Short mmCIF file of C-alpha atoms in Angstrom, two decimals:
data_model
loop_
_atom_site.label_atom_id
_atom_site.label_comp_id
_atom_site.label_asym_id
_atom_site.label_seq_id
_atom_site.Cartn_x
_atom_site.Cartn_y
_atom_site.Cartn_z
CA UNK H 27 -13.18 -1.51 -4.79
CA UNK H 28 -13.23 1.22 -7.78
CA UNK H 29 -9.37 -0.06 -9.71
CA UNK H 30 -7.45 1.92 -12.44
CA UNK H 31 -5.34 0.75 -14.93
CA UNK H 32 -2.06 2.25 -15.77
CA UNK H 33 0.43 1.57 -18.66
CA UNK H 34 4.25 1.64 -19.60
CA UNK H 35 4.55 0.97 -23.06
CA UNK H 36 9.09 1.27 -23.14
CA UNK H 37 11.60 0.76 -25.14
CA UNK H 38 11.50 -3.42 -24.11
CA UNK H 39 8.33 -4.20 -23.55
CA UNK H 40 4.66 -2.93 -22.03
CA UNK H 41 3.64 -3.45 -18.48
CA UNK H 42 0.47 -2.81 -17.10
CA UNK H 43 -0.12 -2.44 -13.63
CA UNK H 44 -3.62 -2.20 -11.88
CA UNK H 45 -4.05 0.06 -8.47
CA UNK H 46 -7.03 0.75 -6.49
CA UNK H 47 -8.40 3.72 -6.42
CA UNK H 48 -8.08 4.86 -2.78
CA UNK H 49 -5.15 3.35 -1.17
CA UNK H 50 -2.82 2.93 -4.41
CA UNK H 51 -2.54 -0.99 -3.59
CA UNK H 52 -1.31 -3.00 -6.50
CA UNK H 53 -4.01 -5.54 -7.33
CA UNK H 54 -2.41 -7.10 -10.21
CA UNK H 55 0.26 -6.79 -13.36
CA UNK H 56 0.82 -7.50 -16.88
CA UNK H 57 3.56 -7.68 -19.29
CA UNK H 58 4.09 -8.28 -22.88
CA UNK H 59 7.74 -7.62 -25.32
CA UNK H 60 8.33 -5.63 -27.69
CA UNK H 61 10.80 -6.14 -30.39
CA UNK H 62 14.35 -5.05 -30.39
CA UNK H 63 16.05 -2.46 -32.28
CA UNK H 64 16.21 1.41 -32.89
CA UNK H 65 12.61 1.40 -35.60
CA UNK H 66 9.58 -0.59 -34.40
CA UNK H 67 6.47 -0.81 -36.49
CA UNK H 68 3.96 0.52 -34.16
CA UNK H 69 1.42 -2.68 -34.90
CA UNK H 70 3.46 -4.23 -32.31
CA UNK H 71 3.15 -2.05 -29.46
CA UNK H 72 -0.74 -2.53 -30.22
CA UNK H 73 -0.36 -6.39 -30.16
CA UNK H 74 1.78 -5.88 -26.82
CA UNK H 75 -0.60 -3.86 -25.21
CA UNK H 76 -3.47 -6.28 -26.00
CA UNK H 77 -1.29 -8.77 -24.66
CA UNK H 78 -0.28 -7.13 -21.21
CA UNK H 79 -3.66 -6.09 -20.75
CA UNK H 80 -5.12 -10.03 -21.13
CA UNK H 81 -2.10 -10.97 -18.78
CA UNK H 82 -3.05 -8.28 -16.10
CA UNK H 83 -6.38 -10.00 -16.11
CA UNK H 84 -7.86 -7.91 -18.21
CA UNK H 85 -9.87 -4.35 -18.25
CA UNK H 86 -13.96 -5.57 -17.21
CA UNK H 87 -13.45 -4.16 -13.73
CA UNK H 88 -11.06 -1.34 -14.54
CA UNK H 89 -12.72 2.22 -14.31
CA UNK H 90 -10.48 4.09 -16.58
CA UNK H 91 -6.82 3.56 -18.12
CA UNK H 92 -3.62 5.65 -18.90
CA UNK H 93 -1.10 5.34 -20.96
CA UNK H 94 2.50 6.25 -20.11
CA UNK H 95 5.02 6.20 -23.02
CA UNK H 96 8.83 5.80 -24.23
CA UNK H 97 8.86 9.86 -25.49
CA UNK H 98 10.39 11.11 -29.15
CA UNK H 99 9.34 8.28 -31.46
CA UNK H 100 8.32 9.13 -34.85
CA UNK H 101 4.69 7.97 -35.83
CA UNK H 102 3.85 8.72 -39.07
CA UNK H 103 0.44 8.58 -40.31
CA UNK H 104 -1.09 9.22 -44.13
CA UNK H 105 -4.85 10.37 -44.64
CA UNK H 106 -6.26 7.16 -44.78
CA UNK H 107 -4.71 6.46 -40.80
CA UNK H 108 -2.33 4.07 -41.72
CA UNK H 109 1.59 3.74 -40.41
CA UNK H 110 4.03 4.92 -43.32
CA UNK H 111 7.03 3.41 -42.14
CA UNK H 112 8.08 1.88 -39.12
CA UNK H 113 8.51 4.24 -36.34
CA UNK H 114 11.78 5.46 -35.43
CA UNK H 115 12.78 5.56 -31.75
CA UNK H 116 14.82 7.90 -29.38
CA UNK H 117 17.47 6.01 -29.57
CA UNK H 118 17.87 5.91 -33.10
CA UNK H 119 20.87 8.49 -34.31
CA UNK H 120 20.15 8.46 -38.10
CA UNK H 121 19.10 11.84 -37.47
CA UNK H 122 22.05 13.17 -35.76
CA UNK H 123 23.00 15.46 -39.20
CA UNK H 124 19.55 16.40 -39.30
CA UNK H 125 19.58 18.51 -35.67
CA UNK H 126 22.50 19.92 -36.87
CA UNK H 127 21.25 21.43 -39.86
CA UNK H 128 17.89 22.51 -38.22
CA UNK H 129 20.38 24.12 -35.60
CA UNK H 130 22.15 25.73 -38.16
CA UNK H 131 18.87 27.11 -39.84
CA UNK H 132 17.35 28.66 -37.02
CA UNK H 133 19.93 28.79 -34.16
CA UNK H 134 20.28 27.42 -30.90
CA UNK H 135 19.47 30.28 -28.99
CA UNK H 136 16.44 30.34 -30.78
CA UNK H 137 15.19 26.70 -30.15
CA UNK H 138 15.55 26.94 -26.48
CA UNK H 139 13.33 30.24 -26.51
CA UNK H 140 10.91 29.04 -28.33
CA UNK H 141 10.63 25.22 -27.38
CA UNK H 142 12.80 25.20 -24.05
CA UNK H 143 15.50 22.43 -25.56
CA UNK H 144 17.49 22.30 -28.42
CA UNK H 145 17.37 19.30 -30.96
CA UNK H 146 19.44 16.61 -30.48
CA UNK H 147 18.86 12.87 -32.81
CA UNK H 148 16.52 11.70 -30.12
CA UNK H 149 13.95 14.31 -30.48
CA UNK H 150 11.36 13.67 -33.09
CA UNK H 151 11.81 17.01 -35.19
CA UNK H 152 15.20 15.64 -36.17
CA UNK H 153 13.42 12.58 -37.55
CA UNK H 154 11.00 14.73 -39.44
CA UNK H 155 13.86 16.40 -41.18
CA UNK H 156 16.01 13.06 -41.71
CA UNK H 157 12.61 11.26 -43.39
CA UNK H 158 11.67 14.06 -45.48
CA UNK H 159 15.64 14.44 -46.82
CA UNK H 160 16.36 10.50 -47.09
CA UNK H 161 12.61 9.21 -48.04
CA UNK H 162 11.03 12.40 -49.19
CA UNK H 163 8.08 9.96 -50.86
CA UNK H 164 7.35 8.53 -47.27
CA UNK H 165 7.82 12.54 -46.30
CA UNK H 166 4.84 13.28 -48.57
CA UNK H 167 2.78 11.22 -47.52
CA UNK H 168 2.46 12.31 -43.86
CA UNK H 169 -1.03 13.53 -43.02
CA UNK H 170 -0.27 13.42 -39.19
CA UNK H 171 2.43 12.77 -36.86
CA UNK H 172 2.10 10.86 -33.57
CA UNK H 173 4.25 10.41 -30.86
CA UNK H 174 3.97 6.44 -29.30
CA UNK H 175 1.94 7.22 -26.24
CA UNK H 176 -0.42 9.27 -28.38
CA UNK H 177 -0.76 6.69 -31.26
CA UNK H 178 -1.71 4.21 -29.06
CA UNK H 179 -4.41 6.28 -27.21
CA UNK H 180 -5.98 6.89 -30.28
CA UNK H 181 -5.75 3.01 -31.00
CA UNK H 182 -7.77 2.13 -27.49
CA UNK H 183 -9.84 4.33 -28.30
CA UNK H 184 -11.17 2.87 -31.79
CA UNK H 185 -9.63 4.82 -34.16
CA UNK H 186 -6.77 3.55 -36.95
CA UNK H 187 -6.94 2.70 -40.41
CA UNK H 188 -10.79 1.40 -40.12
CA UNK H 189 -11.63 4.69 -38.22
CA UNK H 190 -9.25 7.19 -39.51
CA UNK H 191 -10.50 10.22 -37.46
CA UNK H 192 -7.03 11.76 -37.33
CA UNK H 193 -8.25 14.89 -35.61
CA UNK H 194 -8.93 12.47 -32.77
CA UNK H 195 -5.26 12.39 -32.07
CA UNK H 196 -4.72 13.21 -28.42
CA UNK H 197 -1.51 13.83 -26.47
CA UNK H 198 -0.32 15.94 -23.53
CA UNK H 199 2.03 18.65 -22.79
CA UNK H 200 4.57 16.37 -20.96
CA UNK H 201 4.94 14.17 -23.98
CA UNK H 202 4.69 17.11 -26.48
CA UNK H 203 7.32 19.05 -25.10
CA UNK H 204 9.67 16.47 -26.21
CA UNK H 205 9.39 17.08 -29.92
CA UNK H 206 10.81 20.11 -30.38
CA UNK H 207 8.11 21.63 -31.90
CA UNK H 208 6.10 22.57 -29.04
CA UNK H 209 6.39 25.30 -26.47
CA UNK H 210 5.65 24.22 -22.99
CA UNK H 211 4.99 27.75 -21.68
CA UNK H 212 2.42 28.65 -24.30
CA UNK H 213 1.44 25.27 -24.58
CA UNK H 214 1.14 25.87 -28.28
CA UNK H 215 2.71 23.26 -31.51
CA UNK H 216 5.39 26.08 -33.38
CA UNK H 217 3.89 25.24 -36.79
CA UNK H 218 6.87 27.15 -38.45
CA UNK H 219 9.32 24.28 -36.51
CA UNK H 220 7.10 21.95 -37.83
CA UNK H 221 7.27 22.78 -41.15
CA UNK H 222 10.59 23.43 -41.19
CA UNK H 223 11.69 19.67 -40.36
CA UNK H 224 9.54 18.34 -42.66
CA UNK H 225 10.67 20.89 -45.53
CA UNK H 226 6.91 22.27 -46.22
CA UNK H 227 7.86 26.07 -45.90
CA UNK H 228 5.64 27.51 -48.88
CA UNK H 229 6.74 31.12 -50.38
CA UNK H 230 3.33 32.17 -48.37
CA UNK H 231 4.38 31.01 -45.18
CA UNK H 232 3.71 27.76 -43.51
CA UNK H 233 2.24 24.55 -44.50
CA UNK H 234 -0.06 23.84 -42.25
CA UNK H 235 -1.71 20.71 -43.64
CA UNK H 236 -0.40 18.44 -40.97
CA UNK H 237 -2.55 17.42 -38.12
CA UNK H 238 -0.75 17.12 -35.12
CA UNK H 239 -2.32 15.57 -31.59
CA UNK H 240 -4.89 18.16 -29.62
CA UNK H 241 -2.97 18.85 -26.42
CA UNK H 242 -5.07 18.24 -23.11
CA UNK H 243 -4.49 19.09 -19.42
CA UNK H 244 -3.73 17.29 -16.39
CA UNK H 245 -6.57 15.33 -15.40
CA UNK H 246 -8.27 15.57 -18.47
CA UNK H 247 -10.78 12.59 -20.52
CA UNK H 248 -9.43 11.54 -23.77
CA UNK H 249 -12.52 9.55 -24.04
CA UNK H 250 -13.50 6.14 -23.78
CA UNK H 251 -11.96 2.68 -24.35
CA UNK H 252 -13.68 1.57 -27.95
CA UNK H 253 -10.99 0.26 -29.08
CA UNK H 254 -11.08 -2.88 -27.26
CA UNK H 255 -15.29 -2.91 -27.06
CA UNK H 256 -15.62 -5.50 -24.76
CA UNK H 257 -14.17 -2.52 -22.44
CA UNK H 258 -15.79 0.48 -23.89
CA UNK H 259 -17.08 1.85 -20.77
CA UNK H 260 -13.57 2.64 -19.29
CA UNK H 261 -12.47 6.09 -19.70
CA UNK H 262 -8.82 6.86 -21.10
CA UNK H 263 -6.70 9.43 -19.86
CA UNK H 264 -4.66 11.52 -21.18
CA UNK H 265 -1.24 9.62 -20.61
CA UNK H 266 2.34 11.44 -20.24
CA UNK H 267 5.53 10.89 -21.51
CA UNK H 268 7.67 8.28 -19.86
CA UNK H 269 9.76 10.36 -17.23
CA UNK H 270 7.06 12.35 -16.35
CA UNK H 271 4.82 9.82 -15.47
CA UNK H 272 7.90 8.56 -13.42
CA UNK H 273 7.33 11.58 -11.92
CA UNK H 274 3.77 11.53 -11.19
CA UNK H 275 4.40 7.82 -9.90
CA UNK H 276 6.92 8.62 -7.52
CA UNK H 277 5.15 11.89 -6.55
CA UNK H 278 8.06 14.21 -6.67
CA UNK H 279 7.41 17.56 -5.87
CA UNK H 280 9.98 21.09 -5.75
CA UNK H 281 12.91 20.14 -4.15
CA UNK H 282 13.30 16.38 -5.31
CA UNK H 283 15.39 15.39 -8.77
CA UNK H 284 15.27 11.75 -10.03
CA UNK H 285 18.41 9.89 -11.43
CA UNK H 286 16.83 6.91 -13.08
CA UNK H 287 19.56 4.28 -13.91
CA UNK H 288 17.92 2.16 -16.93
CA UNK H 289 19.53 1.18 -20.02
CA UNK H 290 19.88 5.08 -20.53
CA UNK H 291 20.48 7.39 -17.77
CA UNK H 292 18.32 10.69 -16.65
CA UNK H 293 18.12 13.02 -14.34
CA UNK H 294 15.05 15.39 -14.17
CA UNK H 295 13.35 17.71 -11.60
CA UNK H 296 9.49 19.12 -11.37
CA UNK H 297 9.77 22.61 -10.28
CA UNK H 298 7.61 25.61 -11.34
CA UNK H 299 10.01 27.62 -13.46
CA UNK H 300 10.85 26.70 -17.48
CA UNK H 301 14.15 26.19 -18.16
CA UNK H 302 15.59 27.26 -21.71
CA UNK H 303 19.30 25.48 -22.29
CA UNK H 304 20.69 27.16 -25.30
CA UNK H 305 23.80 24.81 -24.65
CA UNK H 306 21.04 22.08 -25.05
CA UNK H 307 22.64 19.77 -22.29
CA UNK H 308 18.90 20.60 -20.06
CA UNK H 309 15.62 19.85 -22.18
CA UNK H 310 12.93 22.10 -20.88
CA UNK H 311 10.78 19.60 -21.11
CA UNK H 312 6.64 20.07 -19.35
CA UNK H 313 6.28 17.58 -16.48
CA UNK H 314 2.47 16.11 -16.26
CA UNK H 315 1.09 17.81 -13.53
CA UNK H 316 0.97 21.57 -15.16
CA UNK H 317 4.53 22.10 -14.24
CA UNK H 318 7.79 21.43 -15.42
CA UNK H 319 10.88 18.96 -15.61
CA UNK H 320 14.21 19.86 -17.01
CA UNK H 321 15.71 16.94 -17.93
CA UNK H 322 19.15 15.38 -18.79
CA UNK H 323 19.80 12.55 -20.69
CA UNK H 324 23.09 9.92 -20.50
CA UNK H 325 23.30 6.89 -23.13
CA UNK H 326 25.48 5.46 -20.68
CA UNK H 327 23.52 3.83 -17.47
CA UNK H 328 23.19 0.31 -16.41
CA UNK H 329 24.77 -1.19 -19.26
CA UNK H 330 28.53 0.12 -18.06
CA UNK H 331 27.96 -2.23 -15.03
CA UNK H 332 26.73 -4.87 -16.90
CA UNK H 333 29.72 -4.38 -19.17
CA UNK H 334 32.03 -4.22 -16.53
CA UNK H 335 30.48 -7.29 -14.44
CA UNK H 336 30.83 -9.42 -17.57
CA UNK H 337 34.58 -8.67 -18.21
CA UNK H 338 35.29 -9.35 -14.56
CA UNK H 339 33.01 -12.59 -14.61
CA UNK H 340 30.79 -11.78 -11.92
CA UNK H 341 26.80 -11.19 -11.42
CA UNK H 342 25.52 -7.53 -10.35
CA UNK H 343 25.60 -8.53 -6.61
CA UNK H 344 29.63 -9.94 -6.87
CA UNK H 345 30.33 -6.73 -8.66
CA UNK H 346 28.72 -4.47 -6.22
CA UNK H 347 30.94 -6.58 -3.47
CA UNK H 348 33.67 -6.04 -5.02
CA UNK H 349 33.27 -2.45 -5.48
CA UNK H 350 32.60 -2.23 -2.28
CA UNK H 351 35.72 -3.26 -0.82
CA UNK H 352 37.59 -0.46 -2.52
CA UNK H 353 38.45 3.32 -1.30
CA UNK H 354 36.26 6.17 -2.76
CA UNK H 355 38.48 7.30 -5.63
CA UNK H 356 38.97 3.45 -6.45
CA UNK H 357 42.96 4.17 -5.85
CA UNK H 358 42.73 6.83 -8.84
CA UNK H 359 41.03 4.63 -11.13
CA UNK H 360 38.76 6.36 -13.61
CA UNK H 361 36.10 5.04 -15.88
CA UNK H 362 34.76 7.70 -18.23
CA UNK H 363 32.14 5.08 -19.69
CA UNK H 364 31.22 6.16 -23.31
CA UNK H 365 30.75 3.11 -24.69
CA UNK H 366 28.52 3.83 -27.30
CA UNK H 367 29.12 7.33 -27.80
CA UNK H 368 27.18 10.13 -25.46
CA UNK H 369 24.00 12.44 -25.52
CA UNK H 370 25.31 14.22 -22.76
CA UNK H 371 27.58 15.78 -23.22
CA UNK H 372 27.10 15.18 -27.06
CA UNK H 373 30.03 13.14 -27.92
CA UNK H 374 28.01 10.53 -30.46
CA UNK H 375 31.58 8.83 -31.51
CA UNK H 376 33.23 8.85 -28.07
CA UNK H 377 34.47 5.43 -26.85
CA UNK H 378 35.14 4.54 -23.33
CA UNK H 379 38.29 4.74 -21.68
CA UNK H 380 39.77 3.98 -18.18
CA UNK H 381 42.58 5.45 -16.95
CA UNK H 382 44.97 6.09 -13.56
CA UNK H 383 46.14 2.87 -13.59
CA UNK H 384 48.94 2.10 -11.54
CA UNK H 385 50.76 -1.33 -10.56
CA UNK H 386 49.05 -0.99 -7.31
CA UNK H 387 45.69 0.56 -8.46
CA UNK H 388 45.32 -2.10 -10.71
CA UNK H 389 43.06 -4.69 -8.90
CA UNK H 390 39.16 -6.22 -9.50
CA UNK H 391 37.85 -3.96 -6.52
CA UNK H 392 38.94 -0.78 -7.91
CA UNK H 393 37.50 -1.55 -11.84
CA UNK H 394 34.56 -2.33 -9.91
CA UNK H 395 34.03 0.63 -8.24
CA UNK H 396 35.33 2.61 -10.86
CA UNK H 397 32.67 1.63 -13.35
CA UNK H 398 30.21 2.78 -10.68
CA UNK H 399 31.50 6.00 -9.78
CA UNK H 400 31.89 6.82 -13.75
CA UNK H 401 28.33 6.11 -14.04
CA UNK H 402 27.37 8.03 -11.24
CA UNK H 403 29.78 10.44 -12.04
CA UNK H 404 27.91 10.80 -15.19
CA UNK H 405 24.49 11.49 -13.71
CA UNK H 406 26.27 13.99 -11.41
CA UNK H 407 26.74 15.81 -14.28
CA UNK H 408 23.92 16.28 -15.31
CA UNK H 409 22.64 17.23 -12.16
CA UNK H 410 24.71 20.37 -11.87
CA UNK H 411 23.55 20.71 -15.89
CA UNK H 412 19.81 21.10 -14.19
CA UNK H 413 20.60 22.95 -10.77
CA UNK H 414 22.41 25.69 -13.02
CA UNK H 415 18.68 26.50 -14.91
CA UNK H 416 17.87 27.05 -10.71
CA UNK H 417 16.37 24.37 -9.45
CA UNK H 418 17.07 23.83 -5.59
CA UNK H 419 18.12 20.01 -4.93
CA UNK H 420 16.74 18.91 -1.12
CA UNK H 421 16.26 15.25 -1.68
CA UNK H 422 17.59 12.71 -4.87
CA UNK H 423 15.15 9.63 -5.93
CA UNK H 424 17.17 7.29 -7.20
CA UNK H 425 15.36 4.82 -9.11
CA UNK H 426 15.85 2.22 -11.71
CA UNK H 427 16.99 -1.33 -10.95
CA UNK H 428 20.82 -0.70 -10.11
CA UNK H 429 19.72 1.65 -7.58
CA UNK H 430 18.68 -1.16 -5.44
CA UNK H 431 22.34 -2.67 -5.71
CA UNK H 432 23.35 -1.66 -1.74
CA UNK H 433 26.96 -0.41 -3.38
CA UNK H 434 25.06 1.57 -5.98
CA UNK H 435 23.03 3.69 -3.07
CA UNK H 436 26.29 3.75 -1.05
CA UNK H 437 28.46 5.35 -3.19
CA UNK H 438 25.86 7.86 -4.63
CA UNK H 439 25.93 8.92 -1.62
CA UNK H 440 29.73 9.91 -1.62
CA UNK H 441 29.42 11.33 -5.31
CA UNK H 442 26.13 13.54 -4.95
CA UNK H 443 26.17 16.12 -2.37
CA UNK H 444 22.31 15.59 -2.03
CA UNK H 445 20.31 13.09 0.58
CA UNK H 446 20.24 9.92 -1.53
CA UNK H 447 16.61 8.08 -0.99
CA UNK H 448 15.71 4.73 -3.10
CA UNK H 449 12.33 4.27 -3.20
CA UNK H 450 10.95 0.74 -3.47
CA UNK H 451 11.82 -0.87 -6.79
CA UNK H 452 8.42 -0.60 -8.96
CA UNK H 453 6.97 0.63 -12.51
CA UNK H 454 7.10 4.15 -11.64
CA UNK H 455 6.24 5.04 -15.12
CA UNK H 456 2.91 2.54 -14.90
CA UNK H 457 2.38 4.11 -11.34
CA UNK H 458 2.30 7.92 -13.09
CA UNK H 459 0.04 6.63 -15.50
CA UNK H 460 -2.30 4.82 -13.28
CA UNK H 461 -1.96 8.34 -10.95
CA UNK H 462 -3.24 9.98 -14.25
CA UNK H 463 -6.25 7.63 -14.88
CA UNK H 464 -7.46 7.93 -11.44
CA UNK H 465 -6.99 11.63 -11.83
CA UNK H 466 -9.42 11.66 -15.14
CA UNK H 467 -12.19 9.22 -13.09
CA UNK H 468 -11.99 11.28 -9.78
CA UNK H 469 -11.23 14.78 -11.07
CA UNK H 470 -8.41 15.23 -8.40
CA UNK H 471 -4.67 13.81 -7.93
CA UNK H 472 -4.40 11.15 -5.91
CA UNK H 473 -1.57 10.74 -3.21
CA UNK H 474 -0.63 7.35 -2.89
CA UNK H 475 2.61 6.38 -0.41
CA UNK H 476 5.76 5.52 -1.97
CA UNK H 477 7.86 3.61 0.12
CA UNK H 478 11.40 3.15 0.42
CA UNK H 479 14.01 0.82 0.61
CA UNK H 480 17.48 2.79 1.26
CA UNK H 481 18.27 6.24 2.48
CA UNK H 482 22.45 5.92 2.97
CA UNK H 483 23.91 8.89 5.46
CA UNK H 484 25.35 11.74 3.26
CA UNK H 485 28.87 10.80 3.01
CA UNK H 486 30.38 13.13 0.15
CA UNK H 487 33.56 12.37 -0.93
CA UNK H 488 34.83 15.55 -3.54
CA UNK H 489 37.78 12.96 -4.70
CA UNK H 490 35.50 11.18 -6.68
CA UNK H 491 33.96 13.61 -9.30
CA UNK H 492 37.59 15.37 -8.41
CA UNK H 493 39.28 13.02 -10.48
CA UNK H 494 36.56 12.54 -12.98
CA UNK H 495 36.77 16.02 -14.20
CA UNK H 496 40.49 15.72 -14.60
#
């Protein structure tokens, strides 16, 4: 049995998940934390990974290894390979002034013709801009800049501070594209963009002393795994950013969009044609399979029906009971549920609010179901956002762990007017990447089955998003 290793280093925490070869089987899993909060230093995604790996068993029967990653964070690296600061991640909004004012320089419009998205505090050009204006010494400093999938590609495959090759650096188009200083039809870094963020615009032209990550191809070798010598004979692939290797995990193809319901929401397609957003609510992000995935983002997923099941004192299952037992429309109840501000649309100081409350509207069923048709309502959204750059919609993976809550599936299937499918709960993003490694060791894609666990009759009900808009 030839097995392949691949990895989801998130947000929370690093899984790795081993598949074999032909069939796709899961042979065994790994998982390690990472620490909380919006700036990580990267040293302990390293440790995690380690970690993971030794609780998956470890690599001495593993042919090669992929690394799927959490996309946008800021890596910073001086000349001697070392981390400058801690890295800061998607979700961290210091940098929300900072896409403003690179908007403002060069123009919306502009950004989505040249990169396919426009820069919003997640991407990692607005980080360049908000180190170099509030640490300009750190700013400096910066010999190369790594996204976390990249950095820790280079790390398996011995290089960091003791080896500090930095043109070793290795990423891919998928995880690239989310930058904002890449265009994923040319497939070419805009060194201009680059500069610009980090303020290194010479009266000649552009500073171009930066190294960034060589960008390889679908199936391609990064090399080997020195790194960890006691496994130096697997080959490393070239890993993907984390939706896309969702993507290559779940196999979607033209016609299928994902709504992932995590901690933060998306809702991406693969389909053949670039999208460029000059509104900026659609990244035109490159999927990991030469194509590519427009992509919306929500702050606002799971976490409104955790926040919802802990006011009403009930677990995930109770709630999704309760919701249950109330009309579509939840008697004119509406949750709009901005808790913590929004990406999309970009309302970063918006608060939540619920409203249509009547004496007889007024009831545990209808707050329950309300807080799930505002989420979904949410992700709706954003799916007209990415069917208006033309993509054509025939089937909706809904994926995530509060798709497998039956009243989640249900009632997507009265707010999206698309055939709702829930694949098997699973690491997608540790499938994609495990797809990838085989890829690299074979030299062609594999297609592995995905099965599912839910595909609820269309059932559209127009009230619902009807009184969402109001």
């Amino acid at each position: 049995m030839t097995l392949v290793a691949g990895v989801d280093s998130s947000t929370q925490s690093c899984k790795v998940v081993v598949r074999d070869l032909e069939t796709g089987t899961v042979v065994r899993t790994g998982r390690a934390s990472h620490p909380e909060g919006t700036e990580v230093d990267p040293a302990a995604w390293w440790d995690a990974l380690q970690a993971a790996i030794a609780d998956a068993g470890g690599l001495s029967d593993v042919s090669a290894i992929s690394i799927g990653g959490q996309q946008h964070g800021m890596v910073v690296l001086d000349a001697s390979g070392e981390v400058i600061r801690p890295a800061l991640l998607w979700n961290d909004t210091r940098s929300a002034q900072a896409a403003l004012d690179l908007i403002a320089e060069v123009g919306a419009a502009e950004f989505a013709q040249r990169t396919g998205s426009v820069p919003v505090a997640s991407f990692t050009i607005t980080k360049l801009r908000w180190l170099a204006d509030a640490e300009p010494e750190n700013a400096a400093k910066v010999a190369a800049v790594a996204l976390p999938h990249d950095w820790l590609t280079w790390r398996l495959r011995g290089f960091g501070p003791s080896n500090p090759v930095l043109t070793e650096l290795t990423t891919d188009r998928s995880d690239a594209s989310g930058t904002c200083y890449f265009n994923p039809v040319t497939n070419e870094y805009d060194l201009d963009l680059l500069a610009r963020a980090l303020r290194r615009v010479e009266n000649s032209g552009v500073s171009s002393d930066v190294i960034l990550p060589r960008v390889l191809g679908p199936g391609d070798t990064a090399g080997t795994l020195d790194g960890l010598p006691e496994f130096s004979t697997t080959i490393v692939g070239v890993g993907a950013g984390d939706n896309a290797g969702a993507a290559l995990g779940l196999g979607a193809a033209d016609g299928d969009v994902v709504v992932s319901i995590g901690t933060s929401g998306t809702v991406f397609a693969v389909t053949d044609t670039p999208s460029r957003d000059a509104t900026g609510t659609v990244a035109g992000f490159a999927d990991a399979s030469g194509a590519y995935l427009p992509l919306v983002a929500t702050l606002n997923a799971a976490r409104v029906l955790d926040a919802i099941a802990r006011l009403l004192g009930v677990s995930h299952d109770e709630l999704g009971a309760l919701a249950l037992a109330a009309e579509p429309g939840s008697g004119g109840a509406v949750l709009h549920p901005y808790f913590e501000g929004e990406r999309t649309p970009n309302l970063p100081n918006a608060t939540a609010t619920l409203s249509g409350l009547t004496l007889a509207s007024t009831s545990r069923e209808n707050l329950a179901r309300a807080a799930i048709e505002g989420m979904l309502c949410g992700l709706a959204d954003g799916l007209d956002a990415v069917l208006a750059q033309g993509v054509v919609a025939k089937r909706l993976l809904l994926i995530g762990g509060a798709a497998q809550n039956p009243a989640v599936s249900s009632i997507a299937a009265q707010v999206f007017d698309v055939p709702v499918v829930v694949p098997e709960p699973a690491e997608y993003v540790a499938f994609g990447a495990a797809v990838q490694a085989a890829w690299s060791l074979s030299g062609s894609r594999p297609t592995w089955a995905v099965e599912q666990t839910a595909s609820p009759a269309p059932d559209y009900r127009p009230v619902i998003r009807e009184q969402y808009a109001r």
